[in-house]
Tab-separated table of C-alpha atoms in Angstrom:
chain	number	residue	atom	x	y	z
A	1	MET	CA	13.665	3.484	68.125
A	2	SER	CA	12.745	0.237	67.491
A	3	PHE	CA	9.365	0.942	70.328
A	4	LEU	CA	9.184	3.485	68.084
A	5	ARG	CA	8.946	1.998	65.094
A	6	ARG	CA	6.520	0.041	66.538
A	7	ALA	CA	4.911	2.233	68.042
A	8	ALA	CA	4.518	4.954	64.737
A	9	ALA	CA	3.031	1.177	63.022
A	10	ALA	CA	0.223	0.457	65.386
A	11	LEU	CA	-0.568	3.762	65.147
A	12	LEU	CA	-0.999	3.664	61.903
A	13	LEU	CA	-2.526	0.183	62.051
A	14	THR	CA	-5.347	1.941	64.186
A	15	ALA	CA	-5.978	4.441	61.322
A	16	LEU	CA	-6.043	1.828	58.365
A	17	ALA	CA	-8.374	0.260	60.550
A	18	VAL	CA	-10.711	2.947	61.053
A	19	GLN	CA	-10.985	4.537	57.845
A	20	PRO	CA	-13.115	1.855	56.848
A	21	ALA	CA	-15.718	2.559	60.326
A	22	LEU	CA	-15.758	6.107	59.131
A	23	ALA	CA	-16.650	5.176	55.679
A	24	ARG	CA	-19.354	2.617	56.688
A	25	ARG	CA	-21.002	5.796	59.066
A	26	ARG	CA	-20.856	8.017	56.302
A	27	PRO	CA	-24.788	9.361	55.886
A	28	ALA	CA	-26.744	7.410	53.164
A	29	LEU	CA	-27.756	9.340	49.891
A	30	LYS	CA	-31.645	9.653	49.799
A	31	VAL	CA	-33.629	10.104	46.438
A	32	GLU	CA	-35.749	13.077	46.877
A	33	ARG	CA	-36.790	13.814	43.446
A	34	VAL	CA	-36.516	11.620	39.951
A	35	PHE	CA	-36.494	13.219	36.300
A	36	LEU	CA	-36.942	10.479	33.640
A	37	LEU	CA	-36.963	12.007	29.935
A	38	TYR	CA	-37.924	8.433	27.542
A	39	ARG	CA	-37.432	8.067	24.099
A	40	HIS	CA	-41.779	6.954	23.163
A	41	GLY	CA	-41.466	3.053	22.445
A	42	VAL	CA	-41.589	0.767	19.377
A	43	ARG	CA	-42.928	2.244	16.856
A	44	ALA	CA	-43.635	0.869	13.266
A	45	PRO	CA	-41.701	2.733	10.545
A	46	LEU	CA	-41.799	6.222	9.834
A	47	ASP	CA	-42.578	7.183	5.830
A	48	GLY	CA	-39.455	6.365	3.938
A	49	GLU	CA	-37.543	5.704	6.910
A	50	ALA	CA	-35.675	2.957	4.722
A	51	ALA	CA	-33.785	5.171	2.299
A	52	ILE	CA	-33.159	2.350	0.560
A	53	GLN	CA	-35.498	2.619	-2.902
A	54	ALA	CA	-31.272	2.866	-4.919
A	55	TYR	CA	-29.904	-0.585	-3.704
A	56	ARG	CA	-31.323	-4.170	-4.654
A	57	HIS	CA	-33.027	-5.343	-1.948
A	58	PRO	CA	-35.946	-8.144	-0.829
A	59	PRO	CA	-39.478	-6.315	-0.168
A	60	LEU	CA	-40.249	-5.094	3.373
A	61	PRO	CA	-42.430	-6.818	5.181
A	62	ARG	CA	-45.733	-5.349	5.994
A	63	TRP	CA	-46.253	-4.030	10.014
A	64	SER	CA	-50.311	-3.982	10.938
A	65	THR	CA	-49.741	-1.106	12.983
A	66	PRO	CA	-50.077	1.928	10.599
A	67	GLU	CA	-46.578	4.109	9.763
A	68	SER	CA	-45.135	5.587	12.989
A	69	LEU	CA	-47.737	4.790	15.768
A	70	LEU	CA	-46.868	2.803	18.782
A	71	THR	CA	-47.645	-0.657	18.259
A	72	PRO	CA	-49.165	-2.896	20.550
A	73	HIS	CA	-46.513	-4.080	21.269
A	74	GLY	CA	-44.311	-1.431	22.404
A	75	ALA	CA	-46.874	-0.620	24.993
A	76	GLU	CA	-46.666	-3.010	27.005
A	77	ALA	CA	-43.073	-3.165	26.718
A	78	LEU	CA	-43.771	-0.146	28.514
A	79	ARG	CA	-46.099	-0.468	30.415
A	80	ARG	CA	-43.817	-3.504	32.121
A	81	LEU	CA	-41.230	-1.421	32.256
A	82	GLY	CA	-43.355	1.054	34.012
A	83	ALA	CA	-44.543	-1.453	36.253
A	84	TRP	CA	-40.610	-2.338	37.591
A	85	GLN	CA	-39.841	1.565	37.978
A	86	ARG	CA	-43.135	2.065	40.027
A	87	GLN	CA	-41.078	-0.670	42.814
A	88	GLU	CA	-38.611	1.577	42.394
A	89	PHE	CA	-39.695	4.607	43.353
A	90	ALA	CA	-41.487	3.499	46.067
A	91	ALA	CA	-38.899	1.856	47.717
A	92	ALA	CA	-36.837	5.249	47.322
A	93	GLY	CA	-40.495	6.815	49.269
A	94	LEU	CA	-41.188	8.416	46.450
A	95	LEU	CA	-44.786	6.759	45.182
A	96	PRO	CA	-46.328	4.644	47.491
A	97	ALA	CA	-46.692	1.270	47.102
A	98	ARG	CA	-50.286	0.930	47.148
A	99	GLY	CA	-52.437	2.773	45.560
A	100	CYS	CA	-53.155	6.259	43.365
A	101	PRO	CA	-50.003	8.656	44.097
A	102	ALA	CA	-50.969	11.818	45.576
A	103	ALA	CA	-51.990	15.093	43.495
A	104	GLY	CA	-48.406	16.697	42.271
A	105	GLN	CA	-46.627	13.534	43.247
A	106	LEU	CA	-45.965	12.077	39.534
A	107	ALA	CA	-45.948	14.472	36.679
A	108	ILE	CA	-45.962	13.044	33.157
A	109	TRP	CA	-46.117	15.381	29.998
A	110	THR	CA	-45.196	13.978	26.299
A	111	ASN	CA	-44.768	15.951	22.896
A	112	THR	CA	-48.120	16.213	20.974
A	113	VAL	CA	-47.480	13.121	18.830
A	114	SER	CA	-49.363	10.108	18.839
A	115	ARG	CA	-46.598	7.482	19.622
A	116	THR	CA	-45.314	10.420	22.398
A	117	ILE	CA	-48.907	10.389	24.129
A	118	THR	CA	-49.581	6.992	23.655
A	119	SER	CA	-46.665	5.864	25.626
A	120	GLY	CA	-47.358	7.951	28.477
A	121	GLN	CA	-50.116	6.307	28.789
A	122	ALA	CA	-48.150	2.766	28.776
A	123	LEU	CA	-45.874	4.212	31.274
A	124	ALA	CA	-48.544	5.499	33.524
A	125	ASP	CA	-50.600	1.860	33.479
A	126	GLY	CA	-47.531	1.215	34.690
A	127	VAL	CA	-46.838	3.409	37.084
A	128	ALA	CA	-49.863	3.985	38.492
A	129	PRO	CA	-52.065	1.251	37.283
A	130	GLY	CA	-56.048	2.084	38.007
A	131	CYS	CA	-54.876	5.864	38.775
A	132	SER	CA	-56.625	8.599	36.532
A	133	VAL	CA	-52.934	10.558	36.221
A	134	PRO	CA	-53.097	13.441	33.375
A	135	ILE	CA	-51.061	12.875	30.306
A	136	GLY	CA	-49.927	16.222	29.818
A	137	HIS	CA	-49.659	17.832	26.265
A	138	LEU	CA	-49.618	20.418	23.815
A	139	ALA	CA	-52.283	20.556	21.023
A	140	ALA	CA	-51.261	18.723	17.602
A	141	ASP	CA	-50.604	21.282	15.861
A	142	VAL	CA	-48.558	23.315	18.100
A	143	HIS	CA	-44.650	22.750	18.200
A	144	ASP	CA	-43.704	22.271	21.988
A	145	PRO	CA	-40.573	24.254	22.423
A	146	LEU	CA	-39.655	21.347	24.983
A	147	PHE	CA	-38.993	18.777	22.338
A	148	GLU	CA	-38.759	20.539	19.259
A	149	PRO	CA	-37.282	24.279	20.521
A	150	ILE	CA	-36.225	25.164	16.559
A	151	GLU	CA	-39.476	24.843	14.881
A	152	ALA	CA	-41.060	26.321	17.819
A	153	GLY	CA	-38.818	29.728	17.673
A	154	ALA	CA	-37.672	28.713	20.956
A	155	VAL	CA	-34.003	29.089	20.459
A	156	PRO	CA	-32.029	31.398	18.420
A	157	PHE	CA	-30.378	29.236	15.068
A	158	ASP	CA	-28.084	29.738	12.246
A	159	ALA	CA	-28.636	27.259	9.838
A	160	ASN	CA	-24.909	28.448	7.945
A	161	ALA	CA	-23.008	28.868	11.905
A	162	ALA	CA	-24.459	25.337	12.567
A	163	VAL	CA	-23.462	23.934	9.346
A	164	ALA	CA	-19.973	25.264	9.997
A	165	ASP	CA	-19.926	23.545	13.675
A	166	ILE	CA	-20.953	20.393	12.661
A	167	LEU	CA	-18.229	19.914	10.166
A	168	ARG	CA	-15.531	20.801	12.304
A	169	TYR	CA	-17.566	18.438	15.032
A	170	THR	CA	-17.976	15.461	12.766
A	171	GLY	CA	-15.017	15.965	10.058
A	172	GLY	CA	-17.971	15.642	7.430
A	173	ALA	CA	-20.866	13.411	5.524
A	174	THR	CA	-17.784	11.628	3.996
A	175	GLY	CA	-15.459	11.464	7.302
A	176	ILE	CA	-17.884	10.344	9.532
A	177	ALA	CA	-18.753	7.501	7.540
A	178	ARG	CA	-15.148	6.224	6.836
A	179	LEU	CA	-14.662	6.289	10.040
A	180	HIS	CA	-17.526	3.448	10.516
A	181	ALA	CA	-16.501	2.005	7.572
A	182	ALA	CA	-16.986	-1.929	8.862
A	183	ALA	CA	-20.673	-1.010	10.278
A	184	ILE	CA	-21.765	0.070	7.060
A	185	GLN	CA	-19.773	-3.244	5.325
A	186	THR	CA	-22.384	-5.367	7.976
A	187	PHE	CA	-25.210	-3.427	6.437
A	188	GLU	CA	-25.020	-3.585	2.613
A	189	ASN	CA	-24.525	-7.332	4.017
A	190	ILE	CA	-27.717	-7.569	5.368
A	191	LEU	CA	-29.499	-5.547	2.643
A	192	GLY	CA	-27.812	-8.322	0.596
A	193	CYS	CA	-26.546	-5.808	-2.228
A	194	ASP	CA	-22.722	-7.014	-1.772
A	195	THR	CA	-23.270	-9.554	-4.223
A	196	GLY	CA	-23.493	-9.345	-7.325
A	197	PRO	CA	-22.115	-8.242	-10.718
A	198	LYS	CA	-22.641	-5.087	-9.480
A	199	PRO	CA	-22.080	-5.098	-5.165
A	200	CYS	CA	-23.456	-2.174	-3.690
A	201	ASP	CA	-20.553	0.941	-2.356
A	202	ILE	CA	-22.871	2.350	0.205
A	203	LEU	CA	-19.608	3.730	1.812
A	204	ASN	CA	-18.472	5.806	-1.341
A	205	ALA	CA	-21.387	7.089	-1.656
A	206	PRO	CA	-21.635	10.939	-2.371
A	207	GLY	CA	-22.701	13.216	0.412
A	208	GLU	CA	-22.942	16.482	2.011
A	209	ILE	CA	-23.836	18.273	5.249
A	210	ALA	CA	-25.680	21.539	4.174
A	211	ALA	CA	-28.022	23.913	5.159
A	212	SER	CA	-32.000	23.545	4.630
A	213	ALA	CA	-33.235	24.898	1.625
A	214	ASP	CA	-35.648	27.293	3.563
A	215	GLY	CA	-32.278	27.617	6.178
A	216	LYS	CA	-34.473	26.011	8.833
A	217	GLY	CA	-32.654	22.941	9.062
A	218	ILE	CA	-29.477	21.052	8.498
A	219	ARG	CA	-29.722	18.811	5.308
A	220	LEU	CA	-27.559	15.389	5.018
A	221	SER	CA	-26.862	13.439	2.717
A	222	GLY	CA	-23.984	9.881	1.703
A	223	PRO	CA	-23.734	7.235	3.887
A	224	ILE	CA	-24.867	8.025	7.494
A	225	ASP	CA	-28.064	9.309	5.512
A	226	ILE	CA	-28.615	5.750	3.734
A	227	THR	CA	-28.132	3.534	6.627
A	228	SER	CA	-29.017	5.192	9.620
A	229	GLY	CA	-32.806	4.815	9.174
A	230	THR	CA	-32.708	1.129	7.659
A	231	ALA	CA	-30.458	0.264	10.517
A	232	GLN	CA	-33.193	1.570	12.809
A	233	VAL	CA	-36.498	-0.455	10.899
A	234	PHE	CA	-34.332	-3.220	11.368
A	235	LEU	CA	-34.149	-3.129	15.377
A	236	LEU	CA	-37.442	-2.109	15.192
A	237	GLN	CA	-38.488	-5.592	13.751
A	238	TYR	CA	-36.665	-7.147	15.858
A	239	LEU	CA	-37.998	-5.504	19.108
A	240	GLU	CA	-41.442	-6.595	17.655
A	241	GLY	CA	-41.016	-10.032	17.236
A	242	MET	CA	-41.540	-10.014	13.968
A	243	PRO	CA	-40.510	-14.168	13.118
A	244	ARG	CA	-36.434	-14.228	12.939
A	245	ALA	CA	-36.537	-14.799	9.137
A	246	GLN	CA	-38.385	-11.244	8.772
A	247	VAL	CA	-35.430	-9.641	10.396
A	248	GLY	CA	-33.392	-8.328	8.375
A	249	TRP	CA	-34.684	-11.088	5.782
A	250	GLY	CA	-33.025	-13.158	8.627
A	251	ARG	CA	-29.816	-11.898	8.375
A	252	ALA	CA	-29.872	-9.686	11.098
A	253	THR	CA	-28.547	-10.804	13.541
A	254	PRO	CA	-28.453	-9.282	17.344
A	255	LYS	CA	-25.545	-9.658	17.132
A	256	ARG	CA	-25.081	-7.246	13.604
A	257	LEU	CA	-28.423	-5.317	14.902
A	258	ALA	CA	-26.456	-3.970	17.722
A	259	GLU	CA	-23.373	-3.105	15.067
A	260	ILE	CA	-26.025	-1.252	12.728
A	261	SER	CA	-27.302	0.446	15.718
A	262	ARG	CA	-24.184	2.620	16.355
A	263	LEU	CA	-25.437	3.904	11.932
A	264	HIS	CA	-28.717	5.436	13.088
A	265	ALA	CA	-26.815	7.192	16.306
A	266	LEU	CA	-24.389	9.030	13.986
A	267	LEU	CA	-27.505	10.770	12.987
A	268	PHE	CA	-27.566	12.901	16.054
A	269	ASP	CA	-23.507	13.982	15.731
A	270	VAL	CA	-25.024	15.609	12.423
A	271	HIS	CA	-28.756	17.001	13.610
A	272	VAL	CA	-27.868	17.403	17.297
A	273	ARG	CA	-24.634	16.717	19.370
A	274	SER	CA	-22.254	19.153	17.794
A	275	PRO	CA	-21.536	22.014	20.244
A	276	TYR	CA	-23.588	24.204	18.656
A	277	MET	CA	-26.605	22.344	18.730
A	278	ALA	CA	-27.151	21.008	21.867
A	279	PRO	CA	-27.571	23.446	23.826
A	280	ARG	CA	-30.396	24.331	21.142
A	281	ILE	CA	-32.176	20.925	20.867
A	282	ALA	CA	-31.802	20.551	25.257
A	283	GLY	CA	-31.475	24.163	25.958
A	284	PRO	CA	-35.415	24.182	26.943
A	285	MET	CA	-35.602	20.862	28.270
A	286	ALA	CA	-32.471	21.481	30.527
A	287	ARG	CA	-34.304	24.113	31.719
A	288	ARG	CA	-37.408	21.894	32.603
A	289	LEU	CA	-34.934	19.545	34.757
A	290	LEU	CA	-33.835	22.303	36.651
A	291	ALA	CA	-36.980	22.814	37.615
A	292	ALA	CA	-38.399	19.956	38.630
A	293	LEU	CA	-35.522	18.781	40.516
A	294	THR	CA	-35.107	22.459	42.241
A	295	ALA	CA	-39.090	24.139	42.673
A	296	PRO	CA	-40.129	23.847	45.704
A	297	GLU	CA	-43.712	22.773	45.460
A	298	GLY	CA	-41.979	19.864	42.461
A	299	ALA	CA	-43.634	16.490	41.720
A	300	ALA	CA	-41.208	13.328	43.656
A	301	VAL	CA	-41.433	11.998	39.882
A	302	THR	CA	-41.471	13.700	36.664
A	303	LEU	CA	-41.663	11.733	33.645
A	304	LEU	CA	-40.974	13.198	29.725
A	305	VAL	CA	-41.764	11.584	26.953
A	306	GLY	CA	-40.176	12.980	23.916
A	307	HIS	CA	-37.698	11.528	20.930
A	308	ASP	CA	-34.475	10.165	20.633
A	309	ASN	CA	-33.546	13.263	19.293
A	310	ASN	CA	-34.041	14.860	22.765
A	311	ILE	CA	-32.316	12.331	24.311
A	312	ALA	CA	-29.004	12.821	22.139
A	313	ALA	CA	-29.226	16.196	22.685
A	314	LEU	CA	-29.194	16.089	26.622
A	315	ALA	CA	-26.688	13.699	26.470
A	316	SER	CA	-24.597	15.934	24.543
A	317	LEU	CA	-25.620	18.997	26.700
A	318	VAL	CA	-24.581	17.250	29.898
A	319	HIS	CA	-20.703	16.071	27.777
A	320	THR	CA	-21.849	12.032	28.348
A	321	HIS	CA	-22.161	8.470	26.879
A	322	PHE	CA	-24.095	5.971	26.863
A	323	GLN	CA	-24.452	2.415	25.627
A	324	ILE	CA	-27.198	-0.411	26.964
A	325	PRO	CA	-26.514	-3.927	25.587
A	326	GLY	CA	-27.843	-4.745	22.641
A	327	TYR	CA	-27.307	-1.618	20.700
A	328	GLY	CA	-24.697	0.735	19.826
A	329	ARG	CA	-22.960	3.310	21.522
A	330	ASP	CA	-25.634	6.998	22.174
A	331	ASP	CA	-28.079	5.211	20.474
A	332	PRO	CA	-31.203	5.658	22.109
A	333	PRO	CA	-33.359	2.254	23.468
A	334	PRO	CA	-37.166	2.830	22.601
A	335	GLY	CA	-38.386	2.836	26.013
A	336	GLY	CA	-35.953	3.347	27.134
A	337	ALA	CA	-34.636	6.983	29.733
A	338	ILE	CA	-31.813	9.355	30.582
A	339	GLY	CA	-32.501	9.871	34.217
A	340	PHE	CA	-30.959	12.479	36.661
A	341	GLU	CA	-31.865	12.137	40.738
A	342	LEU	CA	-31.661	14.492	43.583
A	343	VAL	CA	-30.076	13.036	46.288
A	344	ARG	CA	-29.660	14.220	50.132
A	345	GLU	CA	-26.876	12.930	52.306
A	346	GLY	CA	-27.755	12.289	55.601
A	347	ARG	CA	-31.446	14.068	57.151
A	348	ASN	CA	-29.800	17.934	56.642
A	349	GLY	CA	-26.831	17.294	54.492
A	350	PRO	CA	-25.626	18.238	51.243
A	351	GLN	CA	-28.026	17.401	48.025
A	352	TYR	CA	-26.358	16.191	44.787
A	353	VAL	CA	-27.481	15.470	41.659
A	354	ARG	CA	-26.939	12.181	39.687
A	355	ALA	CA	-27.608	11.096	36.438
A	356	PHE	CA	-28.189	7.137	34.911
A	357	TYR	CA	-29.487	5.991	31.914
A	358	GLU	CA	-32.670	2.882	31.981
A	359	ALA	CA	-34.196	0.478	29.317
A	360	ALA	CA	-35.138	-3.061	28.202
A	361	THR	CA	-32.059	-4.841	26.395
A	362	PRO	CA	-33.841	-5.628	22.916
A	363	ILE	CA	-33.999	-9.447	24.083
A	364	GLN	CA	-36.380	-8.013	27.022
A	365	ILE	CA	-38.446	-6.155	24.512
A	366	ARG	CA	-39.125	-8.656	21.807
A	367	ASN	CA	-40.252	-10.951	24.854
A	368	LEU	CA	-41.718	-8.492	27.007
A	369	THR	CA	-40.214	-9.869	29.798
A	370	ARG	CA	-41.975	-8.993	33.263
A	371	PHE	CA	-39.283	-7.511	35.836
A	372	GLY	CA	-39.220	-8.320	39.138
A	373	GLY	CA	-36.544	-10.275	41.337
A	374	THR	CA	-32.951	-10.580	39.539
A	375	LEU	CA	-34.354	-9.907	35.925
A	376	ARG	CA	-34.309	-5.814	35.699
A	377	PRO	CA	-33.881	-3.662	32.872
A	378	ALA	CA	-30.606	-2.267	32.003
A	379	ARG	CA	-29.224	0.292	34.285
A	380	MET	CA	-26.269	2.161	33.458
A	381	PRO	CA	-24.646	5.158	35.839
A	382	LEU	CA	-23.456	7.902	33.330
A	383	THR	CA	-21.040	10.979	34.439
A	384	LEU	CA	-21.305	14.689	33.913
A	385	GLY	CA	-18.589	16.504	32.796
A	386	PRO	CA	-19.697	19.790	33.188
A	387	CYS	CA	-19.693	20.050	37.624
A	388	ASP	CA	-17.839	16.468	37.799
A	389	PRO	CA	-14.449	16.555	36.671
A	390	GLY	CA	-13.070	14.322	38.713
A	391	ARG	CA	-15.968	11.264	37.622
A	392	THR	CA	-17.525	10.696	41.370
A	393	GLY	CA	-20.901	10.482	39.993
A	394	ARG	CA	-22.487	13.028	41.112
A	395	CYS	CA	-22.374	16.747	40.739
A	396	THR	CA	-23.453	19.150	43.995
A	397	LEU	CA	-26.940	20.349	42.667
A	398	GLU	CA	-25.369	23.949	42.815
A	399	ALA	CA	-22.311	22.759	40.375
A	400	PHE	CA	-25.196	20.863	38.241
A	401	THR	CA	-26.973	23.896	38.190
A	402	ARG	CA	-24.308	26.378	37.525
A	403	ALA	CA	-22.905	24.325	34.557
A	404	LEU	CA	-26.192	23.590	32.594
A	405	GLU	CA	-26.678	27.283	32.865
A	406	ASN	CA	-23.556	27.811	31.814
A	407	LEU	CA	-24.230	25.729	29.000
A	408	LEU	CA	-27.744	27.581	27.843
A	409	VAL	CA	-28.254	29.739	25.018
A	410	GLY	CA	-31.122	32.145	24.263
């Protein structure tokens, strides 16, 4: 018996030793295509974005760039990110290491507003410097269904059904705010309205989620509506490189900016992340994603430039969450992208889809970091809930396609 035990132990040790060797011999995954959906780069604040007129605060600093437009600083940050990504695309064999991409290798499409078009050009200048890469987009007065599907009439939409589902998903304007009372208190401190004879009480401001008057959208009022846009303005001040004394009047430290960044992300919980809204906002984009990964003559690299709500909706559709260092959970950084790779195991093996989020950190954008070597933008692998219950980090192409198609409407 002792001999049999020794023999069995020897066989077990041999098997255990062979397993790592087999794992090492497993065919490598080769990236065949990549699809990236970007948020435009750093812009000047939108008209009325800082909804703090009712609260005591010092004057906001002036911007040299007109409202809503991509700033020169934001364009340069995107160009540097694009230059880094060119190295990554070349290393994967998707684009040539030098010279211009061949016709059909690189496709860029943006929404119709100025900040997305100029962001697409800045990315192209980084990914393909000196090359005449066309930046595709529709006319300025047209709603592109990829980015504005409800406005374009590309999907069915019932505002009352949407509101009912959003209320279930968020707990309502008051409920969602109370879950983030600490961040709202930090926001009040930055604003400077939390002291004095009549301290502000944004948390208890009356709020509502309702259908818009024309029945074509969602109307939000209350704490998240008050804080989300202004939190974004403070972050944009920091990213733009304004003197620290001007970033939230010197009270918005990087740590505080990350905390109130979550308030900006909550805007998307209301408008795009619910089970009713996500398939409608992200549906046309999801179909474009599938085509980019599978069309026989598709580009090796597809870059689309839209808005934060487009990214939040697509992330919600595939049941994933993200957080880049320096930002709040699920808050899409300016110039960052959610990405999907089509990879193949070995030469003729199965194909898989992997997802990730890539963006420069706030300090990298502020300092206009030149990426290379160990200086890299942040990259976070994402799970794909509908087709990867085991959280392996990838889905077979067939399972990903089937799961996505089952989630779409219209």
